[in-house]
PDB file of C-alpha atoms in Angstrom:
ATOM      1  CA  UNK A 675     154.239 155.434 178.609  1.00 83.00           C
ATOM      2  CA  UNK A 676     153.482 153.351 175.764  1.00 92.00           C
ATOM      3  CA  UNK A 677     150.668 154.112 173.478  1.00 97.00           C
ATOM      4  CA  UNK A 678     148.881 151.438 171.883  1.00 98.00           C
ATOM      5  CA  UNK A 679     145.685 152.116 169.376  1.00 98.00           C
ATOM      6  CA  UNK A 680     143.539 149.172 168.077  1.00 98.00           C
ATOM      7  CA  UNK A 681     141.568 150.428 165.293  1.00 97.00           C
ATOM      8  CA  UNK A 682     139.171 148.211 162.943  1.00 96.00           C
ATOM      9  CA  UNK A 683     139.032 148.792 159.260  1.00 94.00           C
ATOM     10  CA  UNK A 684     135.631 147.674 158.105  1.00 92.00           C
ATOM     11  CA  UNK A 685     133.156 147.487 155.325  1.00 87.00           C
ATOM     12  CA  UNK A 686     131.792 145.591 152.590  1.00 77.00           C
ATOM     13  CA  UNK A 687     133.382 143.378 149.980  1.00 75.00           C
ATOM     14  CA  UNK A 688     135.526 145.426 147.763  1.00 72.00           C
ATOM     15  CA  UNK A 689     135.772 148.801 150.117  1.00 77.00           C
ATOM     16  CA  UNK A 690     139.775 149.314 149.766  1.00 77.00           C
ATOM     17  CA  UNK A 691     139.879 147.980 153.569  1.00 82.00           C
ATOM     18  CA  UNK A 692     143.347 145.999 152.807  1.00 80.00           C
ATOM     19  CA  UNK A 693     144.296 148.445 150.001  1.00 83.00           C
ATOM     20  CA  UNK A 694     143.736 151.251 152.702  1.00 87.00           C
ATOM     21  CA  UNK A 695     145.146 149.750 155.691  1.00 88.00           C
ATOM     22  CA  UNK A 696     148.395 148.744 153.694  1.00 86.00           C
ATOM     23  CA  UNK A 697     148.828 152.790 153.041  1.00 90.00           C
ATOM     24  CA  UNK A 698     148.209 153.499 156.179  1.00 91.00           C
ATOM     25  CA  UNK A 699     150.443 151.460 157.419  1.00 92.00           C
ATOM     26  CA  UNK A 700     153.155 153.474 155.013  1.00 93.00           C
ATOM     27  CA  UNK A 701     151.691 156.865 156.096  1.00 96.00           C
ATOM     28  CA  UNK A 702     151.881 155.689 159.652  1.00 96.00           C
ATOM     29  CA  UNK A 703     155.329 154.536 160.061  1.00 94.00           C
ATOM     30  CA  UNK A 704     156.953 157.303 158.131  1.00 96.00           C
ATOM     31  CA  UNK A 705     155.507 159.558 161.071  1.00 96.00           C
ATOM     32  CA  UNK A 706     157.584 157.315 163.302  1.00 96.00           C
ATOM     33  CA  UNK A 707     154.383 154.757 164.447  1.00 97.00           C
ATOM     34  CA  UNK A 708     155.286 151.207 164.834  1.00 96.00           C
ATOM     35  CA  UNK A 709     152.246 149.561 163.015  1.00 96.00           C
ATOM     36  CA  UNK A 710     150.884 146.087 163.334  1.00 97.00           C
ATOM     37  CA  UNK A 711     148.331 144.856 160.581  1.00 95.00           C
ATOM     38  CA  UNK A 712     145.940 141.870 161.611  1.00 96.00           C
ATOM     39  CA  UNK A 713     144.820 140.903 158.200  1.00 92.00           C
ATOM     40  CA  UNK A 714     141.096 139.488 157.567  1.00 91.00           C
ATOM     41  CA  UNK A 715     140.486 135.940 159.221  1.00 95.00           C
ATOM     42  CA  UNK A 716     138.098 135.428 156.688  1.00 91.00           C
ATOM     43  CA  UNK A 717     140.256 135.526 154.454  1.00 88.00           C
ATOM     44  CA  UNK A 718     142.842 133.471 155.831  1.00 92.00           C
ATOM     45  CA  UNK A 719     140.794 131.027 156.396  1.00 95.00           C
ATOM     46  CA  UNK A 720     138.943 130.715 153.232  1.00 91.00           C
ATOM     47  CA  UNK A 721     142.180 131.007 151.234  1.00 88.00           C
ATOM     48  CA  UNK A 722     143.718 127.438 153.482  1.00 93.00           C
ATOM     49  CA  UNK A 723     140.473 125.742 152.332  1.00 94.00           C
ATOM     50  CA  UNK A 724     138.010 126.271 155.510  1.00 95.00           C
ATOM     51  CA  UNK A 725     135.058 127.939 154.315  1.00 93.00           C
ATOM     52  CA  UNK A 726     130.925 128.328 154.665  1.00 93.00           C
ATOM     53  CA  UNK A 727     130.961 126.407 151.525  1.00 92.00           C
ATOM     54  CA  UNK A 728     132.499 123.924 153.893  1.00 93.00           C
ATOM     55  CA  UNK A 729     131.271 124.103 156.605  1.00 95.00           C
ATOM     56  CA  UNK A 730     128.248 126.212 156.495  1.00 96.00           C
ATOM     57  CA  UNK A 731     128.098 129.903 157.436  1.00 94.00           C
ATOM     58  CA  UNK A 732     127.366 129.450 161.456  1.00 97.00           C
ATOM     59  CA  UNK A 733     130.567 126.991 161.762  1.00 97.00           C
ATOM     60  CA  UNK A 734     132.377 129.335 159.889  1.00 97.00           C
ATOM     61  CA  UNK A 735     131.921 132.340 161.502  1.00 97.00           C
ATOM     62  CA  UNK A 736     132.885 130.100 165.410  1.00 97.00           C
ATOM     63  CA  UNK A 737     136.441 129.417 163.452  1.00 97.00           C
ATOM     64  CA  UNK A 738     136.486 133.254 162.545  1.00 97.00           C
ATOM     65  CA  UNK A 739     135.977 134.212 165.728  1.00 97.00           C
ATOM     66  CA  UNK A 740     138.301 131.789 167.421  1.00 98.00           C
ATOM     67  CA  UNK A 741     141.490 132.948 165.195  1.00 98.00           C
ATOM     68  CA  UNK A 742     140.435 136.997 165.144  1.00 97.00           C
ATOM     69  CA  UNK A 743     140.286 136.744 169.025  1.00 97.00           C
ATOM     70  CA  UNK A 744     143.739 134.720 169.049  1.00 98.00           C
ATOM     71  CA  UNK A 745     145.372 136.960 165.695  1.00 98.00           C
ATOM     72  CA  UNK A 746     144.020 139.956 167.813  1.00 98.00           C
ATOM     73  CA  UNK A 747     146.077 138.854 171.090  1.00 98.00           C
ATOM     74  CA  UNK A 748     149.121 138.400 169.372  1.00 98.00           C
ATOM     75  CA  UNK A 749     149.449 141.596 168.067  1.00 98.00           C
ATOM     76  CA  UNK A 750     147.988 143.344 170.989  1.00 98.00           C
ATOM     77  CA  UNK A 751     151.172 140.851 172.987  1.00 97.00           C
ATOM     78  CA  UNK A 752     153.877 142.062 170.265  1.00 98.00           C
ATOM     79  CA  UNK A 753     153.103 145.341 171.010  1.00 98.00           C
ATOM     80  CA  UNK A 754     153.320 145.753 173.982  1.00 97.00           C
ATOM     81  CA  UNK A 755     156.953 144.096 173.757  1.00 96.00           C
ATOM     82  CA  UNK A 756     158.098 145.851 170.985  1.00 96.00           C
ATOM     83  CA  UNK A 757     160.690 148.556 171.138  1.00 94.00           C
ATOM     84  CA  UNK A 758     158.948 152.771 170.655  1.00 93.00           C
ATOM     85  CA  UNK A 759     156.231 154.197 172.338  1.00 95.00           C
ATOM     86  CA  UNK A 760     153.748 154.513 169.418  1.00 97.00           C
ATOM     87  CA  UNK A 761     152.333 151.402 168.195  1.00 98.00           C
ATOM     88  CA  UNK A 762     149.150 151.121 166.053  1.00 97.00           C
ATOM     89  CA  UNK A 763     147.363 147.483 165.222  1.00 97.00           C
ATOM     90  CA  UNK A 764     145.359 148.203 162.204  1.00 96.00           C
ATOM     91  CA  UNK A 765     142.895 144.895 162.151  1.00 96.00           C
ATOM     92  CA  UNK A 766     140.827 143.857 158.971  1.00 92.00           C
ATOM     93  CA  UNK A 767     137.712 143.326 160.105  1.00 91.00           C
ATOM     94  CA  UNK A 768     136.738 143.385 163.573  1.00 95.00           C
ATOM     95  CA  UNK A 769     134.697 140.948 165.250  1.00 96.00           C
ATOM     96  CA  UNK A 770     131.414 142.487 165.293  1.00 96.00           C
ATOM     97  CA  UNK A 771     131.595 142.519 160.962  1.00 94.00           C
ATOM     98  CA  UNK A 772     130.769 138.455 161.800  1.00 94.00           C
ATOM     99  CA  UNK A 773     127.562 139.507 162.993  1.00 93.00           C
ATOM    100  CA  UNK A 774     126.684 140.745 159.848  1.00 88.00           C
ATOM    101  CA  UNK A 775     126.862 136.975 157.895  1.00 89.00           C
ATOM    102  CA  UNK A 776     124.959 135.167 160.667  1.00 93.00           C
ATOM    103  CA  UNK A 777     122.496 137.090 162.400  1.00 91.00           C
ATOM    104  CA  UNK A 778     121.933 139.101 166.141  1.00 93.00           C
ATOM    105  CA  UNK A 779     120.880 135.546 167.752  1.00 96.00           C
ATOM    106  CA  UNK A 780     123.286 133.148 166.378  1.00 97.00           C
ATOM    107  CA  UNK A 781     126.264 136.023 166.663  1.00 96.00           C
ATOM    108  CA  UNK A 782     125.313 135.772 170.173  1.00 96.00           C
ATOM    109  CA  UNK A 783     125.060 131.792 170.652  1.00 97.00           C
ATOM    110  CA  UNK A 784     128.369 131.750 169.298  1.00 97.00           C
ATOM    111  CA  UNK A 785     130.117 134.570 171.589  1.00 97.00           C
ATOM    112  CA  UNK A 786     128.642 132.477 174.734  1.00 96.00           C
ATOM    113  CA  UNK A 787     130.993 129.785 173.460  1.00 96.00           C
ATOM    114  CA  UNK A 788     133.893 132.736 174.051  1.00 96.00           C
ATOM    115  CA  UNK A 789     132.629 134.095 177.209  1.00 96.00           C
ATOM    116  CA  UNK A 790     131.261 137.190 175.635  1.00 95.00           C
ATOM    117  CA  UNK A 791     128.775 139.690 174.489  1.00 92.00           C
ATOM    118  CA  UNK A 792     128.135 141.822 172.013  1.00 87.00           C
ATOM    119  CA  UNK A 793     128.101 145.133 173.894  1.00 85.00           C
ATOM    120  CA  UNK A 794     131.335 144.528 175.028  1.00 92.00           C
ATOM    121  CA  UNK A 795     133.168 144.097 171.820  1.00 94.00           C
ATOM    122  CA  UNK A 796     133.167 147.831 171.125  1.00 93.00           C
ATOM    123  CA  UNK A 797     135.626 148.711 174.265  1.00 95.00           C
ATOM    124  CA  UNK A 798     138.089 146.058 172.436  1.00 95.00           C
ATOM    125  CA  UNK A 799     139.101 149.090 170.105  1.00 97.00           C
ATOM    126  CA  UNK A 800     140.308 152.543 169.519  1.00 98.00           C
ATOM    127  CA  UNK A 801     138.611 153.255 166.533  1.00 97.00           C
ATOM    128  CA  UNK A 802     136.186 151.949 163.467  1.00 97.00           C
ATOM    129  CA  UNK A 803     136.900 152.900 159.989  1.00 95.00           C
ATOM    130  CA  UNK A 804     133.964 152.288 157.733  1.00 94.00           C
ATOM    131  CA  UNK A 805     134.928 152.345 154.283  1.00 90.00           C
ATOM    132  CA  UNK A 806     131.812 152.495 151.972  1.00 88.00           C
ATOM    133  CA  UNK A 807     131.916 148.983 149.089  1.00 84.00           C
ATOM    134  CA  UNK A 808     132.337 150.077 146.038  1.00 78.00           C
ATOM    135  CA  UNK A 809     129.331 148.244 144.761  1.00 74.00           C
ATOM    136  CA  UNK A 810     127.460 151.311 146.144  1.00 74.00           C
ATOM    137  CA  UNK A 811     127.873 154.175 143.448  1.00 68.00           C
ATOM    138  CA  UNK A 812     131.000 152.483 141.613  1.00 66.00           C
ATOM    139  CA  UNK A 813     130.175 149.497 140.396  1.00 58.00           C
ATOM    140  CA  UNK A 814     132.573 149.606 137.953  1.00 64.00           C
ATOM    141  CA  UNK A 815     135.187 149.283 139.963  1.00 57.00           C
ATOM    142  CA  UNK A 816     133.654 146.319 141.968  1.00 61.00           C
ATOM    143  CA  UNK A 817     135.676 143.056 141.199  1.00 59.00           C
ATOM    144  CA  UNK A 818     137.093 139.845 142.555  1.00 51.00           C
ATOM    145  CA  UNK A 819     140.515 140.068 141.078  1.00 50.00           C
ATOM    146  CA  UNK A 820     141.960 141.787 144.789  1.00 55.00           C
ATOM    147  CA  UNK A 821     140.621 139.227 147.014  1.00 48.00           C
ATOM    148  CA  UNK A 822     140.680 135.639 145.435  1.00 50.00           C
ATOM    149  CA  UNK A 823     138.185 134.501 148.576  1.00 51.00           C
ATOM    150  CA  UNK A 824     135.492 136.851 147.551  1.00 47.00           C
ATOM    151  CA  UNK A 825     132.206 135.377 146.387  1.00 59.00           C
ATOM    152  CA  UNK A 826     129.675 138.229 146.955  1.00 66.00           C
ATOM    153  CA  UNK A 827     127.611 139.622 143.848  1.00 71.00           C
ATOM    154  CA  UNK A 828     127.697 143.703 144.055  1.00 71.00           C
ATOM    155  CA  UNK A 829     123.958 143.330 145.497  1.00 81.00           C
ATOM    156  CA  UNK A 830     125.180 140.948 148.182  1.00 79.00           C
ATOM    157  CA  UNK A 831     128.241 143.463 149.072  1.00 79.00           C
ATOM    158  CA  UNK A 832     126.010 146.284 149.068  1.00 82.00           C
ATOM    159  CA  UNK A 833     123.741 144.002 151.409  1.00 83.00           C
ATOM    160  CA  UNK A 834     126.781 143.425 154.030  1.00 83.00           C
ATOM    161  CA  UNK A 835     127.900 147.102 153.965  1.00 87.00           C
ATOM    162  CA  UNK A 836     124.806 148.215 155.270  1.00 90.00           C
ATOM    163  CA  UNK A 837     125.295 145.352 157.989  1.00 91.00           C
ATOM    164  CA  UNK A 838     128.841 146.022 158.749  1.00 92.00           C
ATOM    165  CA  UNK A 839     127.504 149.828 159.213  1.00 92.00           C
ATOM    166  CA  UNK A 840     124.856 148.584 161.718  1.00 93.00           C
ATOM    167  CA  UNK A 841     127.133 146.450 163.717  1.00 93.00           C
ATOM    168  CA  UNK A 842     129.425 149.353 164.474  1.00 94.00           C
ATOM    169  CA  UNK A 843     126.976 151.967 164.894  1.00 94.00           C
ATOM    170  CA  UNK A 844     127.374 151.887 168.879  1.00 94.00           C
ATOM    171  CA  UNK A 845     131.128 152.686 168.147  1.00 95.00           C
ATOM    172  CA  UNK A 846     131.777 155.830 170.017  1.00 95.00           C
ATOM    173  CA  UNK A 847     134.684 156.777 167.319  1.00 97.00           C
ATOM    174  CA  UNK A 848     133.362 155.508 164.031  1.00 96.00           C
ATOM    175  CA  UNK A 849     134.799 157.784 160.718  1.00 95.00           C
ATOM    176  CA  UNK A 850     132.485 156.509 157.445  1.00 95.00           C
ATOM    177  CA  UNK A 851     134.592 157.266 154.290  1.00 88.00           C
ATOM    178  CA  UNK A 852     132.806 157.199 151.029  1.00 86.00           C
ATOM    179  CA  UNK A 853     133.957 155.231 148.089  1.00 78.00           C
TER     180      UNK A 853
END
């Protein structure tokens, strides 16, 4: 029987989530894991030029939705169709982290348009991986040279880690690793 894990990597700006899931992914498959990585949508679609600047944050976060949900059934699709029995999907940011730039209500408005809630998002995955921003205790290394569609000061990304911590707090297999 194939096994198939779905486990978020989340946190503020500048946490090592894409540093750490990219090592992971090494660690993983030298342990004989087939390993899938859904990288940020955020990202993605900030880098191609769609972006709150844009479009403002609420707009934003519908197209971030849309492509995490579609990004996150594509992998979910290959891996089930992909040869060996062990097959991890490592995604950067999940979809509850949107909740954090928009708000309780308007995260909701915006799932209606998807046909969800927010207390069902947790039973889309395995695991949460919080890993603590570095603008919280190590400031230093805090930067914008490793993501080129980061824009948040360190008190902003301090701000969203504490929100990305309170959107997964229901998550009945959430590991917090300090910076």
């Amino acid at each position: 029987m194939k096994s198939i894990k779905r486990i978020v990597f989340t946190g503020g700006p500048c946490s090592g989530k894409t540093t750490f899931t990219s090592r992971a992914q090494q660690v993983f498959a030298e342990r004989g894991y087939r390993v899938i990585i859904d990288h940020e949508s955020a990202t993605d679609l900030i880098s191609g030029g769609i972006s709150p600047a844009t479009l403002g944050m609420y707009e934003f976060q519908k197209y971030c939705i849309s492509l995490q949900l579609k990004k996150e059934e594509i992998c979910y699709r290959a891996a089930q169709e992909m040869s060996g029995d062990r097959v991890l999907i490592f995604i950067d940011r999940g979809i509850l982290d949107d909740m954090a730039y928009v708000g309780m209500d308007d995260f909701r408005n915006i799932l209606e348009e998807f046909d969800m809630v927010p207390e069902e998002i947790n039973d889309r995955y395995d695991m949460v991986v919080h890993l603590v921003t570095s603008a919280k205790g190590k400031e230093e290394a805090y930067n914008y040279s490793t993501n080129s569609a980061r824009y948040e000061t360190v008190e902003q990304a301090r701000v969203m880690d504490d929100l990305a911590l309170d959107a997964w707090k229901d998550h009945p297999n959430r590991v917090i690793i300090g910076n």
